[in-house]
Amino acid sequence: MEEKISRLRDEALRAVADSRNLAALDEARVKYTGKKSGLQELLKSLGAAAPEERPKLGALVNEAKQAIEQALGDRKAVLRQTEQDQKIAAEKLDITLPGKGIKRGRLHPLTQVMDEAKAIFGRLGFEIAEGPEAETEYYNFDGLNIPPHHPSRDMWATFFIKDDVLLRTHTSPVQIRVMEKRKPPLAIIAPGRVYRRDSDATHSPVFQQLEGFLVNENVTFGDLKGTLTEFLRQMFGKEKNVRFRPSFFPFTEPSAEVDVECVICSGKGCRLCKGTGWLEILGAGMIDPNVFKAVGYDAEKYSGFAFGMGIDRIAMLKYGIDDIRLLYENDLRFLEQF
Ligand code: FA5
């Protein structure tokens, strides 16, 4: 009996020491200390032993059980630590590896120039108004002193949607819409997209204009020139050469256009400026009395100036862009430069 206890104990201790992982150790625990284990059987059979032998044998079985349980506990602690170390090693992060770059978005150059133009006129006291891009013939033409069948309509190659509805060819219709609703004094800018059947290095079928107009008593051409000169100085700096040149628009009299020295050839003449050395950026003039008549203003009492500038052209001049179409191709290699 004593020998049997000692054998069982040695066998159990060896099995515990040989367990390679927690699952194997648990198997050993069930096998050597569970209800159906050899030790348990021995305890049960003690009744059959001689009475004087019983206390000694009972003590031996208990001692063997304690030794096995102690070994199980110690081995469990070791295996648990080993498994934890292996897990940590497997999950280790290399914090020296380069991270994933975060791409920064940026504003489109046209948005940047438009925002700058709005800010300049905001500081000069102009407020912002807006009008629809799908416009009626009346607001785009008739109200602006451009009657049907008049040859001056040819100045704007128009996309018609249906008989009376077109894609506005300029932001000037907003003049009429605002003046119909409000009385002078007015100082308004109207930014927005406009459309024409045009396409070359300086003409795009869709482009951005910024309209501006000011109506009050005693407004003069000097006020127009002063306002635009201040705008140009803030937008381009003092160094850039600009010129005012007489022109014609049905809705202004007298009329002018403003050119800025070509950024590509510095005025020498190139493909972009068609050899002139200048790029036209805006049309302007004193509001025609016929326009005041159309909106019900007293043309004897009020006078005003108006202008309409091409934001795309200003962006080209500011950033040295030699083809307007680049602004609409959404090529990131181009856009990421701004
Ligand atoms: C007009 O559109 C007038 N409504 C401007 C105006 C307003 C005059 C108020 C008087 C009073 P114009 O067609 O010239 O004018 O266009 C104005 C500016 O828009 C041009 O100077 C140019 O800078 C720009 N522009 C014209 N066509 C295009 C185009 N296809 N692509 C890009 N920019 C253009």
Coordinates of C-alpha atoms and ligand atoms in Angstrom, one line a residue:
M1 CA 0.0 0.0 0.0
E2 CA 2.8 2.4 1.0
E3 CA 4.6 1.6 -2.2
K4 CA 1.5 2.2 -4.3
I5 CA 1.0 5.7 -2.7
S6 CA 4.6 6.6 -3.3
R7 CA 4.3 5.4 -7.0
L8 CA 1.2 7.4 -7.6
R9 CA 2.7 10.5 -6.1
D10 CA 5.9 10.2 -8.2
E11 CA 3.8 9.6 -11.3
A12 CA 1.6 12.6 -10.6
L13 CA 4.6 14.9 -9.9
R14 CA 6.2 13.9 -13.1
A15 CA 3.0 14.5 -15.1
V16 CA 2.7 18.0 -13.5
A17 CA 6.3 18.8 -14.3
D18 CA 5.9 17.6 -17.9
S19 CA 2.8 19.6 -18.6
R20 CA 3.7 22.0 -21.5
N21 CA 0.6 24.3 -21.2
L22 CA -2.3 25.1 -19.0
A23 CA -4.7 22.7 -20.8
A24 CA -2.3 19.8 -20.3
L25 CA -1.8 20.8 -16.6
D26 CA -5.6 20.8 -16.1
E27 CA -5.8 17.2 -17.5
A28 CA -3.1 16.2 -15.0
R29 CA -5.1 17.8 -12.2
V30 CA -8.3 15.9 -13.1
K31 CA -6.4 12.7 -13.5
Y32 CA -4.4 12.8 -10.2
T33 CA -6.6 14.7 -7.8
G34 CA -10.1 14.4 -9.3
K35 CA -12.9 12.2 -8.0
K36 CA -11.9 9.2 -10.0
S37 CA -8.2 9.6 -9.4
G38 CA -5.9 6.8 -8.0
L39 CA -5.5 8.7 -4.7
Q40 CA -9.2 9.0 -4.2
E41 CA -9.5 5.2 -4.8
L42 CA -6.8 4.6 -2.2
L43 CA -8.6 6.8 0.4
K44 CA -11.8 4.8 -0.2
S45 CA -9.9 1.5 0.2
L46 CA -8.4 2.5 3.6
G47 CA -11.4 0.9 5.3
A48 CA -10.1 -2.5 4.3
A49 CA -6.7 -1.9 5.8
A50 CA -5.8 -3.1 9.3
P51 CA -7.0 -0.6 11.9
E52 CA -3.6 0.1 13.3
E53 CA -2.3 0.9 9.8
R54 CA -5.1 3.3 8.9
P55 CA -3.8 6.5 10.5
K56 CA -0.4 6.2 9.0
L57 CA -1.7 5.3 5.6
G58 CA -4.3 8.1 5.7
A59 CA -1.5 10.6 6.6
L60 CA 0.6 9.4 3.7
V61 CA -2.2 9.7 1.2
N62 CA -3.0 13.2 2.5
E63 CA 0.7 14.2 2.3
A64 CA 0.9 12.9 -1.3
K65 CA -2.3 14.8 -2.2
Q66 CA -0.9 18.0 -0.7
A67 CA 2.4 17.6 -2.5
I68 CA 0.6 17.1 -5.8
E69 CA -1.6 20.1 -5.2
Q70 CA 1.4 22.2 -4.3
A71 CA 3.1 21.1 -7.5
L72 CA 0.0 21.8 -9.6
G73 CA -0.2 25.4 -8.1
D74 CA 3.5 26.1 -8.7
R75 CA 3.4 24.8 -12.3
K76 CA 0.2 26.7 -13.0
A77 CA 1.9 30.0 -12.0
V78 CA 4.9 29.2 -14.2
L79 CA 2.8 28.2 -17.3
R80 CA 0.5 31.2 -16.9
Q81 CA 3.4 33.6 -16.9
T82 CA 4.9 31.9 -19.9
E83 CA 1.7 32.1 -21.9
Q84 CA 1.3 35.8 -20.9
D85 CA 4.9 36.5 -22.1
Q86 CA 4.3 34.7 -25.4
K87 CA 1.1 36.7 -26.0
I88 CA 2.8 40.0 -25.3
A89 CA 5.6 39.1 -27.6
A90 CA 3.2 38.2 -30.4
E91 CA 1.2 41.4 -30.0
K92 CA 4.2 43.7 -29.7
L93 CA 3.9 47.0 -31.7
D94 CA 6.8 48.5 -33.4
I95 CA 6.3 52.1 -32.6
T96 CA 9.3 53.1 -34.7
L97 CA 7.5 52.1 -38.0
P98 CA 6.4 55.1 -40.1
G99 CA 2.7 56.0 -39.6
K100 CA 0.1 56.5 -42.4
G101 CA 0.3 60.0 -43.7
I102 CA -2.8 62.2 -43.3
K103 CA -3.5 64.1 -46.5
R104 CA -4.4 67.7 -46.0
G105 CA -7.2 69.2 -48.1
R106 CA -6.9 72.7 -49.4
L107 CA -9.2 75.3 -50.9
H108 CA -9.4 75.4 -54.7
P109 CA -7.5 78.4 -56.1
L110 CA -10.8 79.9 -57.4
T111 CA -12.3 79.7 -53.9
Q112 CA -9.2 81.3 -52.5
V113 CA -9.4 84.2 -55.0
M114 CA -13.1 84.6 -54.6
D115 CA -12.8 84.7 -50.8
E116 CA -10.1 87.3 -51.1
A117 CA -12.2 89.5 -53.4
K118 CA -15.2 89.2 -51.2
A119 CA -13.1 90.2 -48.2
I120 CA -11.7 93.3 -49.9
F121 CA -15.1 94.5 -51.0
G122 CA -16.5 93.6 -47.5
R123 CA -13.9 96.0 -46.0
L124 CA -15.0 98.7 -48.5
G125 CA -18.6 98.4 -47.3
F126 CA -20.2 96.2 -49.9
E127 CA -22.7 93.6 -49.0
I128 CA -23.3 90.2 -50.7
A129 CA -26.3 89.3 -52.8
E130 CA -27.0 86.2 -54.9
G131 CA -29.1 85.2 -57.9
P132 CA -30.1 82.0 -59.8
E133 CA -27.7 80.4 -62.3
A134 CA -30.7 79.4 -64.5
E135 CA -32.1 82.8 -65.4
T136 CA -34.8 84.3 -67.5
E137 CA -34.1 86.2 -70.7
Y138 CA -35.5 89.3 -69.0
Y139 CA -33.0 89.5 -66.2
N140 CA -30.0 88.3 -68.3
F141 CA -30.8 90.7 -71.2
D142 CA -33.9 92.9 -71.5
G143 CA -33.7 94.4 -68.1
L144 CA -30.1 95.3 -68.8
N145 CA -31.0 97.3 -71.9
I146 CA -30.3 94.5 -74.3
P147 CA -33.6 94.1 -76.3
P148 CA -34.5 90.9 -78.2
H149 CA -32.8 90.7 -81.6
H150 CA -30.4 93.5 -80.7
P151 CA -26.9 92.7 -82.1
S152 CA -25.3 93.3 -78.7
R153 CA -26.7 90.0 -77.5
D154 CA -24.0 88.4 -79.6
M155 CA -21.5 89.6 -77.0
W156 CA -22.6 86.6 -74.9
A157 CA -22.7 83.2 -76.6
T158 CA -25.6 81.8 -74.6
F159 CA -26.6 78.3 -73.5
F160 CA -30.5 78.3 -73.7
I161 CA -32.4 75.7 -71.5
K162 CA -35.7 76.5 -73.1
D163 CA -37.3 79.5 -74.8
D164 CA -37.3 81.9 -72.0
V165 CA -34.7 80.2 -69.7
L166 CA -31.0 80.2 -70.1
L167 CA -27.8 79.7 -68.1
R168 CA -26.9 83.2 -67.0
T169 CA -24.0 84.6 -69.1
H170 CA -22.9 87.1 -66.5
T171 CA -23.7 88.1 -62.9
S172 CA -25.3 91.4 -64.1
P173 CA -28.9 90.0 -63.8
V174 CA -28.4 90.2 -60.0
Q175 CA -28.2 94.1 -60.4
I176 CA -31.8 94.1 -61.7
R177 CA -33.1 91.6 -59.1
V178 CA -31.7 93.6 -56.2
M179 CA -32.7 97.0 -57.5
E180 CA -36.3 95.8 -58.2
K181 CA -36.6 95.0 -54.5
R182 CA -34.5 97.7 -52.8
K183 CA -34.0 101.5 -52.9
P184 CA -30.7 103.3 -52.9
P185 CA -28.2 103.8 -51.3
L186 CA -26.9 100.4 -52.3
A187 CA -23.4 98.9 -52.4
I188 CA -23.6 95.3 -53.4
I189 CA -21.4 92.5 -54.7
A190 CA -22.8 89.4 -56.4
P191 CA -20.4 86.4 -56.8
G192 CA -21.2 83.3 -58.7
R193 CA -20.9 80.9 -61.6
V194 CA -21.7 82.0 -65.2
Y195 CA -21.8 80.1 -68.5
R196 CA -20.9 80.8 -72.1
R197 CA -20.2 78.8 -75.3
D198 CA -16.5 79.7 -75.1
S199 CA -13.4 77.6 -74.8
D200 CA -9.7 78.4 -75.2
A201 CA -6.7 79.1 -72.9
T202 CA -8.4 82.2 -71.4
H203 CA -12.1 81.3 -71.9
S204 CA -14.0 78.5 -70.1
P205 CA -17.6 77.4 -70.7
V206 CA -18.2 77.8 -67.0
F207 CA -16.4 80.5 -65.0
Q208 CA -16.8 82.7 -62.0
Q209 CA -17.7 86.4 -62.0
L210 CA -17.9 88.9 -59.2
E211 CA -20.5 91.6 -60.0
G212 CA -20.4 94.9 -58.0
F213 CA -22.6 98.0 -58.1
L214 CA -23.1 101.1 -56.1
V215 CA -26.1 103.4 -56.4
N216 CA -26.6 106.7 -54.6
E217 CA -26.9 110.4 -55.3
N218 CA -23.9 112.0 -57.0
V219 CA -21.9 108.9 -57.7
T220 CA -19.2 109.6 -60.4
F221 CA -16.9 107.8 -62.6
G222 CA -14.2 108.9 -60.2
D223 CA -15.8 106.8 -57.5
L224 CA -15.8 103.8 -59.8
K225 CA -12.1 104.3 -60.7
G226 CA -11.2 104.9 -57.1
T227 CA -13.0 101.7 -55.9
L228 CA -11.5 99.5 -58.6
T229 CA -8.0 100.9 -58.1
E230 CA -8.2 100.2 -54.4
F231 CA -9.4 96.7 -55.2
L232 CA -6.6 96.0 -57.7
R233 CA -4.0 97.4 -55.3
Q234 CA -5.1 95.1 -52.5
M235 CA -5.5 92.1 -54.8
F236 CA -2.3 92.4 -56.9
G237 CA -0.1 94.7 -54.8
K238 CA 1.2 98.1 -56.0
E239 CA 3.8 96.7 -58.4
K240 CA 1.5 95.1 -61.0
N241 CA 0.7 97.3 -64.0
V242 CA -3.0 97.8 -64.7
R243 CA -4.8 99.9 -67.3
F244 CA -8.3 101.3 -67.7
R245 CA -9.5 101.3 -71.4
P246 CA -12.7 102.7 -72.9
S247 CA -15.2 100.0 -73.9
F248 CA -18.9 99.3 -74.5
F249 CA -21.7 97.6 -72.6
P250 CA -25.4 98.1 -73.3
F251 CA -26.1 98.6 -69.5
T252 CA -23.3 101.2 -68.7
E253 CA -22.5 104.5 -70.2
P254 CA -19.6 105.4 -70.3
S255 CA -18.0 102.0 -70.1
A256 CA -14.5 100.7 -69.5
E257 CA -12.5 97.6 -69.3
V258 CA -9.5 96.9 -67.0
D259 CA -6.5 94.9 -68.1
V260 CA -3.6 93.6 -66.0
E261 CA -0.1 93.0 -67.3
C262 CA 0.3 89.5 -68.6
V263 CA 1.9 87.3 -66.0
I264 CA 3.5 84.9 -68.4
C265 CA 5.4 87.4 -70.6
S266 CA 5.4 90.4 -68.3
G267 CA 3.9 92.6 -71.1
K268 CA 6.1 91.5 -73.9
G269 CA 3.4 89.6 -75.7
C270 CA 2.8 85.8 -75.8
R271 CA 0.3 83.1 -76.7
L272 CA -1.8 83.7 -73.6
C273 CA -2.3 87.4 -74.0
K274 CA -2.5 87.0 -77.8
G275 CA 0.5 89.2 -78.3
T276 CA -1.0 92.3 -76.5
G277 CA 0.9 92.0 -73.2
W278 CA -2.4 92.5 -71.3
L279 CA -5.1 90.2 -69.9
E280 CA -8.6 91.6 -69.5
I281 CA -10.1 91.0 -66.1
L282 CA -13.2 93.1 -65.9
G283 CA -15.8 95.3 -67.5
A284 CA -17.3 98.3 -65.8
G285 CA -19.1 101.6 -66.3
M286 CA -21.7 104.1 -65.0
I287 CA -25.2 102.4 -64.9
D288 CA -27.2 103.3 -68.0
P289 CA -30.4 105.4 -67.3
N290 CA -32.4 102.8 -69.2
V291 CA -31.5 100.2 -66.5
F292 CA -32.7 102.6 -63.8
K293 CA -35.9 103.0 -65.8
A294 CA -36.4 99.2 -65.9
V295 CA -36.2 99.0 -62.1
G296 CA -38.3 102.2 -61.4
Y297 CA -35.5 104.4 -60.1
D298 CA -35.4 108.1 -60.9
A299 CA -32.4 108.4 -63.2
E300 CA -32.3 112.2 -62.6
K301 CA -31.8 111.7 -58.9
Y302 CA -29.6 108.7 -58.7
S303 CA -26.4 107.6 -60.4
G304 CA -24.3 104.5 -59.9
F305 CA -21.4 102.4 -61.2
A306 CA -21.2 98.7 -61.9
F307 CA -18.5 96.2 -62.7
G308 CA -18.2 92.5 -63.5
M309 CA -14.9 90.8 -63.0
G310 CA -13.6 87.4 -64.1
I311 CA -12.3 85.6 -61.0
D312 CA -10.6 82.9 -63.1
R313 CA -8.6 85.5 -64.9
I314 CA -7.5 87.0 -61.6
A315 CA -6.5 83.6 -60.3
M316 CA -4.4 83.0 -63.5
L317 CA -2.7 86.4 -63.0
K318 CA -2.1 85.9 -59.3
Y319 CA -0.7 82.4 -59.6
G320 CA 0.9 82.4 -63.1
I321 CA -1.6 79.9 -64.6
D322 CA -1.2 79.8 -68.4
D323 CA -4.4 77.9 -69.2
I324 CA -7.8 78.5 -67.6
R325 CA -8.9 74.9 -68.3
L326 CA -6.4 73.7 -65.6
L327 CA -8.8 75.3 -63.1
Y328 CA -11.6 72.8 -64.0
E329 CA -9.7 69.5 -64.6
N330 CA -9.4 68.7 -60.8
D331 CA -5.9 67.3 -61.4
L332 CA -4.4 66.9 -57.9
R333 CA -0.9 67.6 -59.2
F334 CA -2.1 71.0 -60.1
L335 CA -4.4 71.7 -57.2
E336 CA -1.9 70.7 -54.6
Q337 CA 0.3 73.6 -55.6
F338 CA -2.0 76.1 -54.0
Ligands
FA5_1 C1 -19.6 91.1 -68.7 O1 -19.9 89.9 -68.5 C2 -20.3 92.2 -68.0 N1 -21.5 91.8 -67.4 C3 -19.4 93.0 -67.1 C4 -20.0 94.3 -66.6 C5 -20.7 94.3 -65.4 C6 -19.8 95.4 -67.3 C7 -21.2 95.5 -65.0 C8 -20.3 96.6 -66.9 C9 -21.0 96.7 -65.7 P1 -17.5 90.5 -70.1 O2 -18.2 89.7 -71.1 O3 -16.4 91.4 -70.7 O4 -18.5 91.5 -69.4 O5 -17.0 89.6 -69.0 C10 -16.4 90.2 -67.8 C11 -15.1 89.4 -67.5 O6 -15.4 88.0 -67.3 C12 -14.0 89.5 -68.5 O7 -13.3 90.7 -68.4 C13 -13.2 88.3 -68.2 O8 -12.3 88.6 -67.1 C14 -14.2 87.3 -67.7 N2 -14.6 86.4 -68.8 C15 -15.4 86.6 -69.9 N3 -15.6 85.5 -70.6 C16 -14.9 84.5 -69.9 C17 -14.7 83.1 -70.1 N4 -15.3 82.4 -71.1 N5 -13.9 82.4 -69.3 C18 -13.4 83.1 -68.3 N6 -13.5 84.3 -68.0 C19 -14.3 85.1 -68.8

